């Protein structure tokens, strides 16, 4: 790998690679996604595939899973050459499976029917399908009702079903694309333990990290051979050490939004980013939905006046905007362009006498692109062609470059995005807060709260505990959540 910043170190363990990709080269139009890249996985190995937004991670996974046909390159599975013809069904039958950021489920079917869909168990009696599904979910420590329709599940629950479906079958290679982004701490820990056990059944675990940047591998070493500083520098050298700005010194204004939520009164101030931290599918997400007029009725005050929105339109008229965790289902129209997705709520202001002004809308997009560092694809290309991090930036940018909100509600805004996109979104939200906007972030990830927020409520039980920033804040949030659960 003469082109890499440093030659990779061979992973611990002996024997041939289970999966090997050689000289993989992928371009999209004039954009180079992978540059004659090499990647391999040893039997029993757990590999972390990391990289800045647009580094080529998803492209590499899509080549290995048959979703993308490269311009050139070869793939071997267990030493046998596998044609790279862009046939995901054939690749999956060989035992290579991918769990994507967005669950691939049939919403109109039950949990049990989704887990058995397309498998021999699908043709068995319902009682056997249910038993199989219960067993599959138990691998993740979940006791979910398998008769529930998937359409009724929260995003994190859908992710668990998708994971259970994959982990309940015979696997040779499993790719997980940000699999714990929507999971609570317990479910994430259970998944990590399961993966370690699966690997240990084959060979002693060999943990290795592979870092891509601009379509090339720049780091490939056993995890024990470098520190956090080395990893940060490889991932995003231009952002190393700059992701987090301390809350000290910020100018926090007066109370803008107050909420009576069950047995407590919550207050949120101008210029402040407040975290709502709890378990996956917890009450923090329901609170945001109620504030946007899509949940149960709420008693709240906005700028000293009663605020009880009955619909999103009413909430937006009062300056309250919402970013859902399910950006594919609720936030984006995948076949529309990135430009049209960004200006969609404000399309009327870009229309004069019934004629849509593309140039005016394009100028708004360019400002969002610059502020949020949106990368990849032309503004008129389908937003589905963008990486997950860039899609999320389009959703967030929609509310930053329309009417400035008074209150911005975000549900897991950095879910499923890489370290670079997280930093870009964090900076954009801090700029917005500095302009006096009240920002609420609901999340089940303590590191997301730690990165984005000035203070947080631990959303468990009847009375939520408040926690401010300080040393080991992420750990204190987790400890506080455990304490609240045990009460």
CSV table of C-alpha atoms in Angstrom, one decimal:
chain,number,residue,atom,x,y,z
A,1,UNK,CA,0.0,0.0,0.0
A,2,UNK,CA,2.5,2.6,-1.2
A,3,UNK,CA,-0.2,5.3,-1.3
A,4,UNK,CA,-1.1,5.0,2.4
A,5,UNK,CA,0.3,7.3,5.0
A,6,UNK,CA,1.8,4.3,6.7
A,7,UNK,CA,2.0,0.7,5.9
A,8,UNK,CA,-0.6,-1.4,7.7
A,9,UNK,CA,0.4,-3.8,10.4
A,10,UNK,CA,-0.8,-7.4,9.9
A,11,UNK,CA,-3.4,-8.3,12.5
A,12,UNK,CA,-2.7,-10.8,15.2
A,13,UNK,CA,-3.5,-14.4,14.3
A,14,UNK,CA,-2.4,-16.8,11.6
A,15,UNK,CA,-4.1,-18.2,8.5
A,16,UNK,CA,-5.7,-16.9,5.4
A,17,UNK,CA,-8.2,-14.0,5.3
A,18,UNK,CA,-11.9,-14.9,5.6
A,19,UNK,CA,-12.8,-11.9,3.4
A,20,UNK,CA,-10.3,-10.1,1.2
A,21,UNK,CA,-10.9,-7.2,-1.3
A,22,UNK,CA,-8.0,-6.2,-3.6
A,23,UNK,CA,-7.5,-3.1,-5.8
A,24,UNK,CA,-11.1,-1.9,-5.3
A,25,UNK,CA,-11.6,1.3,-7.3
A,26,UNK,CA,-15.0,3.1,-7.4
A,27,UNK,CA,-16.0,6.4,-8.9
A,28,UNK,CA,-19.3,8.1,-9.1
A,29,UNK,CA,-19.3,10.4,-12.1
A,30,UNK,CA,-16.2,12.5,-11.5
A,31,UNK,CA,-16.0,11.7,-7.8
A,32,UNK,CA,-13.5,9.1,-6.7
A,33,UNK,CA,-14.9,7.1,-3.7
A,34,UNK,CA,-12.2,4.4,-3.4
A,35,UNK,CA,-8.7,4.4,-4.8
A,36,UNK,CA,-7.4,0.9,-5.7
A,37,UNK,CA,-8.1,-0.1,-2.1
A,38,UNK,CA,-7.3,-3.2,-0.1
A,39,UNK,CA,-9.3,-4.5,2.8
A,40,UNK,CA,-9.4,-7.9,4.6
A,41,UNK,CA,-11.0,-9.6,7.6
A,42,UNK,CA,-9.5,-12.6,9.4
A,43,UNK,CA,-11.6,-15.4,10.9
A,44,UNK,CA,-13.0,-14.4,14.3
A,45,UNK,CA,-11.8,-10.8,14.0
A,46,UNK,CA,-13.8,-7.7,14.9
A,47,UNK,CA,-12.7,-4.8,12.8
A,48,UNK,CA,-13.6,-1.2,13.3
A,49,UNK,CA,-14.0,0.6,10.0
A,50,UNK,CA,-13.7,4.3,10.7
A,51,UNK,CA,-13.3,7.5,8.7
A,52,UNK,CA,-14.4,11.1,8.2
A,53,UNK,CA,-17.6,11.9,6.4
A,54,UNK,CA,-17.3,10.8,2.7
A,55,UNK,CA,-14.1,8.8,3.4
A,56,UNK,CA,-15.4,5.7,1.6
A,57,UNK,CA,-16.6,3.5,4.4
A,58,UNK,CA,-20.1,3.0,3.1
A,59,UNK,CA,-18.8,2.5,-0.4
A,60,UNK,CA,-16.4,-0.2,0.8
A,61,UNK,CA,-19.2,-2.0,2.7
A,62,UNK,CA,-21.5,-1.7,-0.4
A,63,UNK,CA,-18.9,-3.3,-2.6
A,64,UNK,CA,-18.4,-6.2,-0.2
A,65,UNK,CA,-22.1,-6.7,0.1
A,66,UNK,CA,-22.8,-6.6,-3.6
A,67,UNK,CA,-24.8,-3.3,-3.5
A,68,UNK,CA,-22.2,-1.5,-5.7
A,69,UNK,CA,-20.2,-2.9,-8.6
A,70,UNK,CA,-16.7,-1.4,-8.6
A,71,UNK,CA,-14.9,-0.3,-11.8
A,72,UNK,CA,-12.1,-2.8,-11.0
A,73,UNK,CA,-11.0,-5.0,-8.2
A,74,UNK,CA,-11.3,-8.6,-6.8
A,75,UNK,CA,-13.0,-10.2,-3.8
A,76,UNK,CA,-12.3,-13.5,-2.1
A,77,UNK,CA,-14.4,-15.3,0.5
A,78,UNK,CA,-12.7,-18.2,2.3
A,79,UNK,CA,-10.0,-18.2,-0.5
A,80,UNK,CA,-12.6,-18.5,-3.3
A,81,UNK,CA,-12.9,-15.7,-5.9
A,82,UNK,CA,-16.4,-14.1,-5.8
A,83,UNK,CA,-17.5,-12.1,-8.9
A,84,UNK,CA,-18.2,-8.5,-8.2
A,85,UNK,CA,-21.3,-8.0,-10.3
A,86,UNK,CA,-23.4,-6.0,-7.9
A,87,UNK,CA,-25.6,-8.8,-6.8
A,88,UNK,CA,-26.5,-8.3,-3.1
A,89,UNK,CA,-28.8,-11.4,-3.0
A,90,UNK,CA,-26.1,-13.7,-4.1
A,91,UNK,CA,-23.6,-12.2,-1.6
A,92,UNK,CA,-26.0,-12.5,1.2
A,93,UNK,CA,-26.6,-16.2,0.4
A,94,UNK,CA,-22.8,-16.7,0.8
A,95,UNK,CA,-23.1,-15.5,4.4
A,96,UNK,CA,-22.1,-11.8,4.1
A,97,UNK,CA,-24.8,-9.6,5.7
A,98,UNK,CA,-25.1,-5.9,6.3
A,99,UNK,CA,-27.1,-4.1,9.0
A,100,UNK,CA,-27.5,-0.5,7.7
A,101,UNK,CA,-28.2,2.6,9.7
A,102,UNK,CA,-31.8,2.5,8.6
A,103,UNK,CA,-33.7,-0.7,9.5
A,104,UNK,CA,-34.7,-2.7,6.4
A,105,UNK,CA,-38.1,-3.9,7.6
A,106,UNK,CA,-41.6,-4.3,6.3
A,107,UNK,CA,-43.7,-2.0,8.4
A,108,UNK,CA,-47.0,-3.7,7.6
A,109,UNK,CA,-45.8,-7.1,9.1
A,110,UNK,CA,-45.3,-8.2,12.6
A,111,UNK,CA,-42.0,-8.5,14.4
A,112,UNK,CA,-42.1,-12.3,14.1
A,113,UNK,CA,-43.0,-12.1,10.4
A,114,UNK,CA,-40.1,-9.7,9.7
A,115,UNK,CA,-37.5,-11.9,11.5
A,116,UNK,CA,-38.6,-15.0,9.5
A,117,UNK,CA,-39.2,-13.2,6.2
A,118,UNK,CA,-37.5,-14.9,3.3
A,119,UNK,CA,-36.3,-17.8,5.4
A,120,UNK,CA,-37.3,-21.4,5.7
A,121,UNK,CA,-39.1,-20.5,9.0
A,122,UNK,CA,-41.4,-18.3,7.0
A,123,UNK,CA,-43.4,-21.3,5.8
A,124,UNK,CA,-43.7,-22.9,9.3
A,125,UNK,CA,-46.9,-22.5,11.5
A,126,UNK,CA,-47.3,-19.2,13.2
A,127,UNK,CA,-46.5,-20.7,16.7
A,128,UNK,CA,-43.1,-21.9,15.4
A,129,UNK,CA,-42.4,-18.5,13.7
A,130,UNK,CA,-43.2,-16.8,17.0
A,131,UNK,CA,-40.8,-19.1,18.9
A,132,UNK,CA,-38.0,-18.5,16.4
A,133,UNK,CA,-38.5,-14.7,16.7
A,134,UNK,CA,-38.5,-14.8,20.5
A,135,UNK,CA,-35.3,-16.8,20.4
A,136,UNK,CA,-33.7,-14.4,18.0
A,137,UNK,CA,-34.6,-11.3,20.1
A,138,UNK,CA,-33.3,-13.0,23.2
A,139,UNK,CA,-29.8,-12.9,21.7
A,140,UNK,CA,-30.0,-9.1,22.2
A,141,UNK,CA,-31.6,-9.5,25.6
A,142,UNK,CA,-34.9,-8.2,24.3
A,143,UNK,CA,-38.3,-9.5,25.4
A,144,UNK,CA,-40.2,-7.5,22.8
A,145,UNK,CA,-43.8,-8.6,21.9
A,146,UNK,CA,-43.3,-10.4,18.6
A,147,UNK,CA,-46.9,-9.9,17.6
A,148,UNK,CA,-46.5,-6.1,17.4
A,149,UNK,CA,-46.6,-4.6,13.9
A,150,UNK,CA,-43.3,-3.1,13.0
A,151,UNK,CA,-45.0,0.2,12.2
A,152,UNK,CA,-45.8,0.7,15.9
A,153,UNK,CA,-42.1,0.4,17.0
A,154,UNK,CA,-39.9,3.2,17.9
A,155,UNK,CA,-36.8,3.7,15.8
A,156,UNK,CA,-34.5,2.0,18.3
A,157,UNK,CA,-36.8,-1.0,18.6
A,158,UNK,CA,-36.8,-1.4,14.8
A,159,UNK,CA,-33.0,-1.4,14.9
A,160,UNK,CA,-33.1,-4.2,17.5
A,161,UNK,CA,-35.4,-6.3,15.2
A,162,UNK,CA,-33.1,-5.8,12.3
A,163,UNK,CA,-30.1,-6.9,14.3
A,164,UNK,CA,-31.9,-9.9,15.7
A,165,UNK,CA,-32.9,-10.9,12.2
A,166,UNK,CA,-29.3,-10.9,11.0
A,167,UNK,CA,-27.8,-12.5,14.1
A,168,UNK,CA,-30.2,-15.4,14.2
A,169,UNK,CA,-28.8,-16.8,10.9
A,170,UNK,CA,-25.6,-18.5,9.8
A,171,UNK,CA,-23.0,-15.8,9.2
A,172,UNK,CA,-19.5,-15.7,7.8
A,173,UNK,CA,-19.1,-11.9,7.7
A,174,UNK,CA,-21.3,-9.3,9.3
A,175,UNK,CA,-21.1,-5.6,8.6
A,176,UNK,CA,-22.8,-3.2,11.0
A,177,UNK,CA,-23.2,0.4,9.9
A,178,UNK,CA,-23.5,2.4,13.1
A,179,UNK,CA,-25.6,-0.4,14.7
A,180,UNK,CA,-25.9,1.1,18.2
A,181,UNK,CA,-26.7,4.6,17.1
A,182,UNK,CA,-30.4,4.2,18.2
A,183,UNK,CA,-29.8,1.8,21.0
A,184,UNK,CA,-29.8,2.4,24.8
A,185,UNK,CA,-26.7,1.7,26.8
A,186,UNK,CA,-28.0,-1.8,27.9
A,187,UNK,CA,-28.9,-2.9,24.4
A,188,UNK,CA,-25.6,-1.6,23.0
A,189,UNK,CA,-23.6,-3.4,25.7
A,190,UNK,CA,-25.5,-6.6,25.0
A,191,UNK,CA,-24.7,-6.3,21.3
A,192,UNK,CA,-21.0,-5.8,22.0
A,193,UNK,CA,-20.9,-8.8,24.3
A,194,UNK,CA,-22.7,-11.0,21.7
A,195,UNK,CA,-20.2,-10.0,19.0
A,196,UNK,CA,-17.3,-10.8,21.2
A,197,UNK,CA,-18.8,-14.2,21.9
A,198,UNK,CA,-19.5,-14.9,18.3
A,199,UNK,CA,-15.9,-14.2,17.4
A,200,UNK,CA,-14.5,-16.2,20.3
A,201,UNK,CA,-16.3,-19.3,19.1
A,202,UNK,CA,-14.1,-19.2,15.9
A,203,UNK,CA,-10.8,-17.8,17.0
A,204,UNK,CA,-9.4,-15.7,19.8
A,205,UNK,CA,-10.6,-12.1,19.3
A,206,UNK,CA,-8.2,-9.8,17.4
A,207,UNK,CA,-9.4,-6.3,17.5
A,208,UNK,CA,-8.2,-4.1,14.7
A,209,UNK,CA,-9.1,-0.6,13.4
A,210,UNK,CA,-9.0,0.5,9.8
A,211,UNK,CA,-9.2,4.2,9.1
A,212,UNK,CA,-10.1,5.6,5.6
A,213,UNK,CA,-9.6,9.1,4.4
A,214,UNK,CA,-10.5,10.4,0.9
A,215,UNK,CA,-11.0,6.8,-0.4
A,216,UNK,CA,-7.7,5.5,0.9
A,217,UNK,CA,-6.7,3.4,4.0
A,218,UNK,CA,-4.4,5.7,6.2
A,219,UNK,CA,-4.3,3.4,9.3
A,220,UNK,CA,-4.6,-0.3,9.7
A,221,UNK,CA,-3.3,-1.7,13.0
A,222,UNK,CA,-4.3,-3.8,16.0
A,223,UNK,CA,-6.2,-1.5,18.5
A,224,UNK,CA,-3.6,-2.0,21.2
A,225,UNK,CA,-0.8,-0.4,19.1
A,226,UNK,CA,-1.9,3.2,19.1
A,227,UNK,CA,-3.6,5.7,21.4
A,228,UNK,CA,-6.6,8.0,21.1
A,229,UNK,CA,-4.5,10.9,19.9
A,230,UNK,CA,-3.3,8.8,17.0
A,231,UNK,CA,-6.8,7.7,16.1
A,232,UNK,CA,-8.1,11.3,16.2
A,233,UNK,CA,-5.3,12.5,14.0
A,234,UNK,CA,-6.0,9.7,11.4
A,235,UNK,CA,-9.7,10.3,11.4
A,236,UNK,CA,-9.8,14.0,11.0
A,237,UNK,CA,-6.5,15.8,11.6
A,238,UNK,CA,-8.1,19.2,10.9
A,239,UNK,CA,-10.6,18.7,13.8
A,240,UNK,CA,-8.5,17.0,16.4
A,241,UNK,CA,-9.1,18.5,19.8
A,242,UNK,CA,-11.5,21.1,18.4
A,243,UNK,CA,-14.9,19.3,18.5
A,244,UNK,CA,-16.0,20.5,21.9
A,245,UNK,CA,-16.3,24.1,23.1
A,246,UNK,CA,-16.8,24.5,26.9
A,247,UNK,CA,-20.1,26.0,28.1
A,248,UNK,CA,-18.2,28.4,30.4
A,249,UNK,CA,-18.4,31.9,29.2
A,250,UNK,CA,-21.6,31.4,27.1
A,251,UNK,CA,-24.3,34.1,27.5
A,252,UNK,CA,-27.5,32.3,28.6
A,253,UNK,CA,-30.6,34.4,28.4
A,254,UNK,CA,-33.9,34.3,30.3
A,255,UNK,CA,-36.5,31.4,30.2
A,256,UNK,CA,-38.1,31.1,26.9
A,257,UNK,CA,-39.9,27.7,27.1
A,258,UNK,CA,-41.5,26.1,30.2
A,259,UNK,CA,-43.1,22.7,30.3
A,260,UNK,CA,-45.3,21.0,32.9
A,261,UNK,CA,-44.5,17.3,32.2
A,262,UNK,CA,-46.2,15.0,34.6
A,263,UNK,CA,-45.0,15.8,38.1
A,264,UNK,CA,-42.3,18.3,37.2
A,265,UNK,CA,-41.8,21.7,35.7
A,266,UNK,CA,-39.0,22.1,33.2
A,267,UNK,CA,-37.4,25.3,32.0
A,268,UNK,CA,-35.3,26.0,28.9
A,269,UNK,CA,-33.5,29.3,28.3
A,270,UNK,CA,-32.4,31.3,25.3
A,271,UNK,CA,-29.0,30.5,23.9
A,272,UNK,CA,-28.8,27.2,25.8
A,273,UNK,CA,-28.5,23.7,24.4
A,274,UNK,CA,-30.2,21.4,26.9
A,275,UNK,CA,-29.9,17.6,26.7
A,276,UNK,CA,-32.8,15.2,27.5
A,277,UNK,CA,-30.9,11.9,28.2
A,278,UNK,CA,-32.6,8.5,28.8
A,279,UNK,CA,-33.1,5.0,27.5
A,280,UNK,CA,-33.9,4.2,23.9
A,281,UNK,CA,-37.6,4.9,23.2
A,282,UNK,CA,-37.7,6.8,26.5
A,283,UNK,CA,-39.9,9.7,27.5
A,284,UNK,CA,-37.5,12.3,26.2
A,285,UNK,CA,-38.5,11.6,22.7
A,286,UNK,CA,-42.2,11.8,23.5
A,287,UNK,CA,-41.6,15.2,25.0
A,288,UNK,CA,-40.2,16.6,21.8
A,289,UNK,CA,-43.0,15.1,19.8
A,290,UNK,CA,-45.6,16.7,22.0
A,291,UNK,CA,-43.8,20.1,21.7
A,292,UNK,CA,-44.1,19.8,18.0
A,293,UNK,CA,-47.8,18.9,18.0
A,294,UNK,CA,-47.5,15.2,17.1
A,295,UNK,CA,-47.7,13.6,20.5
A,296,UNK,CA,-49.9,13.7,23.5
A,297,UNK,CA,-51.3,17.1,24.6
A,298,UNK,CA,-48.8,19.2,26.6
A,299,UNK,CA,-49.0,22.1,29.0
A,300,UNK,CA,-46.3,24.5,28.2
A,301,UNK,CA,-45.5,28.2,28.0
A,302,UNK,CA,-43.6,30.0,25.2
A,303,UNK,CA,-42.4,33.6,25.7
A,304,UNK,CA,-44.8,33.9,28.7
A,305,UNK,CA,-47.8,32.8,26.7
A,306,UNK,CA,-49.7,29.4,26.6
A,307,UNK,CA,-48.2,26.9,24.2
A,308,UNK,CA,-50.2,23.7,23.4
A,309,UNK,CA,-49.6,23.0,19.7
A,310,UNK,CA,-52.2,20.7,18.1
A,311,UNK,CA,-50.2,20.2,14.9
A,312,UNK,CA,-46.7,20.7,13.5
A,313,UNK,CA,-48.0,23.7,11.4
A,314,UNK,CA,-49.2,25.4,14.6
A,315,UNK,CA,-45.8,24.7,16.3
A,316,UNK,CA,-43.9,26.1,13.4
A,317,UNK,CA,-46.1,29.3,13.4
A,318,UNK,CA,-44.8,29.8,16.9
A,319,UNK,CA,-41.2,29.3,15.9
A,320,UNK,CA,-40.8,25.7,17.2
A,321,UNK,CA,-39.1,23.3,14.7
A,322,UNK,CA,-38.3,19.6,15.0
A,323,UNK,CA,-35.7,17.2,13.6
A,324,UNK,CA,-36.7,13.5,13.9
A,325,UNK,CA,-34.3,10.7,14.6
A,326,UNK,CA,-35.7,8.8,11.6
A,327,UNK,CA,-34.3,11.1,8.9
A,328,UNK,CA,-35.2,8.7,6.1
A,329,UNK,CA,-38.8,8.2,7.1
A,330,UNK,CA,-39.7,11.6,8.6
A,331,UNK,CA,-37.1,14.0,7.4
A,332,UNK,CA,-36.2,13.4,3.7
A,333,UNK,CA,-37.7,12.7,0.3
A,334,UNK,CA,-34.9,10.4,-0.9
A,335,UNK,CA,-35.6,10.8,-4.6
A,336,UNK,CA,-35.7,14.6,-4.5
A,337,UNK,CA,-32.6,16.7,-4.7
A,338,UNK,CA,-30.6,17.8,-1.7
A,339,UNK,CA,-31.5,21.4,-2.7
A,340,UNK,CA,-35.3,20.7,-2.8
A,341,UNK,CA,-35.1,18.8,0.5
A,342,UNK,CA,-33.4,21.6,2.2
A,343,UNK,CA,-35.8,24.4,1.1
A,344,UNK,CA,-39.0,22.2,1.2
A,345,UNK,CA,-40.7,23.8,4.2
A,346,UNK,CA,-39.9,27.3,2.8
A,347,UNK,CA,-40.6,26.7,-0.9
A,348,UNK,CA,-43.2,29.4,-1.0
A,349,UNK,CA,-40.7,32.1,-0.4
A,350,UNK,CA,-38.7,30.9,-3.4
A,351,UNK,CA,-41.7,31.2,-5.6
A,352,UNK,CA,-42.9,34.4,-7.3
A,353,UNK,CA,-46.2,34.5,-9.2
A,354,UNK,CA,-46.2,30.7,-9.2
A,355,UNK,CA,-42.7,30.4,-10.6
A,356,UNK,CA,-40.1,28.6,-8.6
A,357,UNK,CA,-36.8,30.6,-8.4
A,358,UNK,CA,-34.1,27.9,-8.5
A,359,UNK,CA,-31.3,30.4,-8.2
A,360,UNK,CA,-32.7,31.9,-5.0
A,361,UNK,CA,-33.1,28.5,-3.5
A,362,UNK,CA,-29.6,27.5,-4.7
A,363,UNK,CA,-28.0,30.5,-2.8
A,364,UNK,CA,-29.7,29.2,0.4
A,365,UNK,CA,-28.3,25.8,-0.2
A,366,UNK,CA,-24.8,27.1,-0.8
A,367,UNK,CA,-24.9,28.9,2.5
A,368,UNK,CA,-26.0,25.7,4.3
A,369,UNK,CA,-23.3,23.7,2.4
A,370,UNK,CA,-20.6,26.1,3.6
A,371,UNK,CA,-21.9,26.4,7.2
A,372,UNK,CA,-22.4,22.7,7.7
A,373,UNK,CA,-19.6,21.4,5.4
A,374,UNK,CA,-22.0,19.4,3.2
A,375,UNK,CA,-19.9,17.2,1.0
A,376,UNK,CA,-20.6,15.0,-2.0
A,377,UNK,CA,-22.9,15.2,-5.0
A,378,UNK,CA,-24.3,18.2,-6.9
A,379,UNK,CA,-27.1,20.2,-5.2
A,380,UNK,CA,-29.5,18.9,-7.9
A,381,UNK,CA,-28.5,15.2,-7.4
A,382,UNK,CA,-30.9,13.0,-5.3
A,383,UNK,CA,-30.3,13.4,-1.6
A,384,UNK,CA,-30.2,9.6,-1.4
A,385,UNK,CA,-26.8,9.7,-3.1
A,386,UNK,CA,-25.3,11.5,-0.1
A,387,UNK,CA,-23.7,9.7,2.8
A,388,UNK,CA,-25.6,9.4,6.1
A,389,UNK,CA,-23.8,12.3,7.7
A,390,UNK,CA,-24.5,14.6,4.8
A,391,UNK,CA,-28.2,13.7,4.7
A,392,UNK,CA,-28.4,14.6,8.4
A,393,UNK,CA,-26.8,17.9,7.6
A,394,UNK,CA,-29.4,18.7,5.0
A,395,UNK,CA,-32.2,17.9,7.6
A,396,UNK,CA,-30.6,20.1,10.2
A,397,UNK,CA,-29.7,22.8,7.7
A,398,UNK,CA,-33.4,23.0,6.6
A,399,UNK,CA,-34.2,24.7,10.0
A,400,UNK,CA,-31.1,26.8,10.2
A,401,UNK,CA,-31.6,28.6,6.9
A,402,UNK,CA,-35.3,29.1,6.8
A,403,UNK,CA,-36.9,31.4,9.4
A,404,UNK,CA,-34.7,31.3,12.4
A,405,UNK,CA,-36.4,29.2,15.1
A,406,UNK,CA,-37.1,30.3,18.6
A,407,UNK,CA,-36.9,26.7,19.7
A,408,UNK,CA,-35.2,23.8,17.8
A,409,UNK,CA,-36.0,20.3,18.9
A,410,UNK,CA,-33.6,17.5,17.8
A,411,UNK,CA,-33.9,13.8,18.3
A,412,UNK,CA,-30.5,12.1,18.2
A,413,UNK,CA,-29.1,14.6,15.7
A,414,UNK,CA,-25.7,12.9,15.3
A,415,UNK,CA,-27.1,9.4,15.2
A,416,UNK,CA,-25.4,7.3,12.5
A,417,UNK,CA,-22.9,10.0,11.4
A,418,UNK,CA,-19.1,9.9,11.6
A,419,UNK,CA,-16.8,12.0,13.8
A,420,UNK,CA,-16.4,14.8,11.2
A,421,UNK,CA,-20.1,15.2,10.6
A,422,UNK,CA,-20.7,15.2,14.4
A,423,UNK,CA,-18.2,18.1,14.8
A,424,UNK,CA,-19.8,20.0,11.9
A,425,UNK,CA,-23.3,19.6,13.4
A,426,UNK,CA,-22.1,20.5,16.8
A,427,UNK,CA,-20.5,23.8,15.6
A,428,UNK,CA,-23.7,24.7,13.7
A,429,UNK,CA,-25.9,24.2,16.7
A,430,UNK,CA,-23.5,26.2,18.9
A,431,UNK,CA,-23.6,29.1,16.4
A,432,UNK,CA,-27.4,28.9,16.5
A,433,UNK,CA,-27.5,29.0,20.3
A,434,UNK,CA,-25.1,31.9,20.3
A,435,UNK,CA,-27.8,33.8,18.3
A,436,UNK,CA,-30.3,33.2,21.1
A,437,UNK,CA,-32.1,30.1,19.9
A,438,UNK,CA,-33.2,27.6,22.6
A,439,UNK,CA,-32.1,24.1,21.6
A,440,UNK,CA,-33.3,20.8,23.0
A,441,UNK,CA,-31.5,17.5,22.2
A,442,UNK,CA,-33.2,14.2,23.1
A,443,UNK,CA,-30.8,11.2,23.0
A,444,UNK,CA,-30.0,7.8,24.4
A,445,UNK,CA,-26.3,8.4,23.8
A,446,UNK,CA,-24.3,10.0,26.7
A,447,UNK,CA,-21.5,11.0,24.4
A,448,UNK,CA,-23.9,12.9,22.1
A,449,UNK,CA,-25.2,14.8,25.1
A,450,UNK,CA,-21.6,15.5,26.2
A,451,UNK,CA,-20.6,16.8,22.8
A,452,UNK,CA,-23.6,19.1,22.2
A,453,UNK,CA,-25.2,20.2,25.4
A,454,UNK,CA,-24.6,22.8,28.2
A,455,UNK,CA,-26.7,20.8,30.7
A,456,UNK,CA,-29.0,17.9,30.7
A,457,UNK,CA,-32.0,16.3,32.4
A,458,UNK,CA,-31.9,12.5,33.1
A,459,UNK,CA,-35.2,11.4,31.8
A,460,UNK,CA,-36.3,8.5,34.0
A,461,UNK,CA,-38.9,8.3,36.7
A,462,UNK,CA,-41.4,10.9,37.7
A,463,UNK,CA,-38.9,13.5,38.6
A,464,UNK,CA,-36.0,14.1,36.2
A,465,UNK,CA,-32.6,14.8,37.7
A,466,UNK,CA,-30.7,17.8,36.3
A,467,UNK,CA,-26.9,17.5,35.6
A,468,UNK,CA,-24.6,20.2,34.5
A,469,UNK,CA,-21.3,20.0,32.7
A,470,UNK,CA,-18.1,19.0,34.5
A,471,UNK,CA,-15.4,16.4,34.7
A,472,UNK,CA,-16.5,12.9,33.5
A,473,UNK,CA,-19.9,14.3,32.5
A,474,UNK,CA,-20.7,11.4,30.3
A,475,UNK,CA,-20.0,8.9,33.0
A,476,UNK,CA,-22.0,10.9,35.5
A,477,UNK,CA,-25.0,10.9,33.2
A,478,UNK,CA,-24.9,7.1,32.8
A,479,UNK,CA,-24.5,6.7,36.6
A,480,UNK,CA,-27.4,9.0,37.2
A,481,UNK,CA,-29.6,7.1,34.7
A,482,UNK,CA,-28.8,3.8,36.4
A,483,UNK,CA,-29.6,5.3,39.8
A,484,UNK,CA,-32.9,6.6,38.5
A,485,UNK,CA,-33.8,3.2,36.9
A,486,UNK,CA,-33.2,1.4,40.2
A,487,UNK,CA,-35.3,3.8,42.3
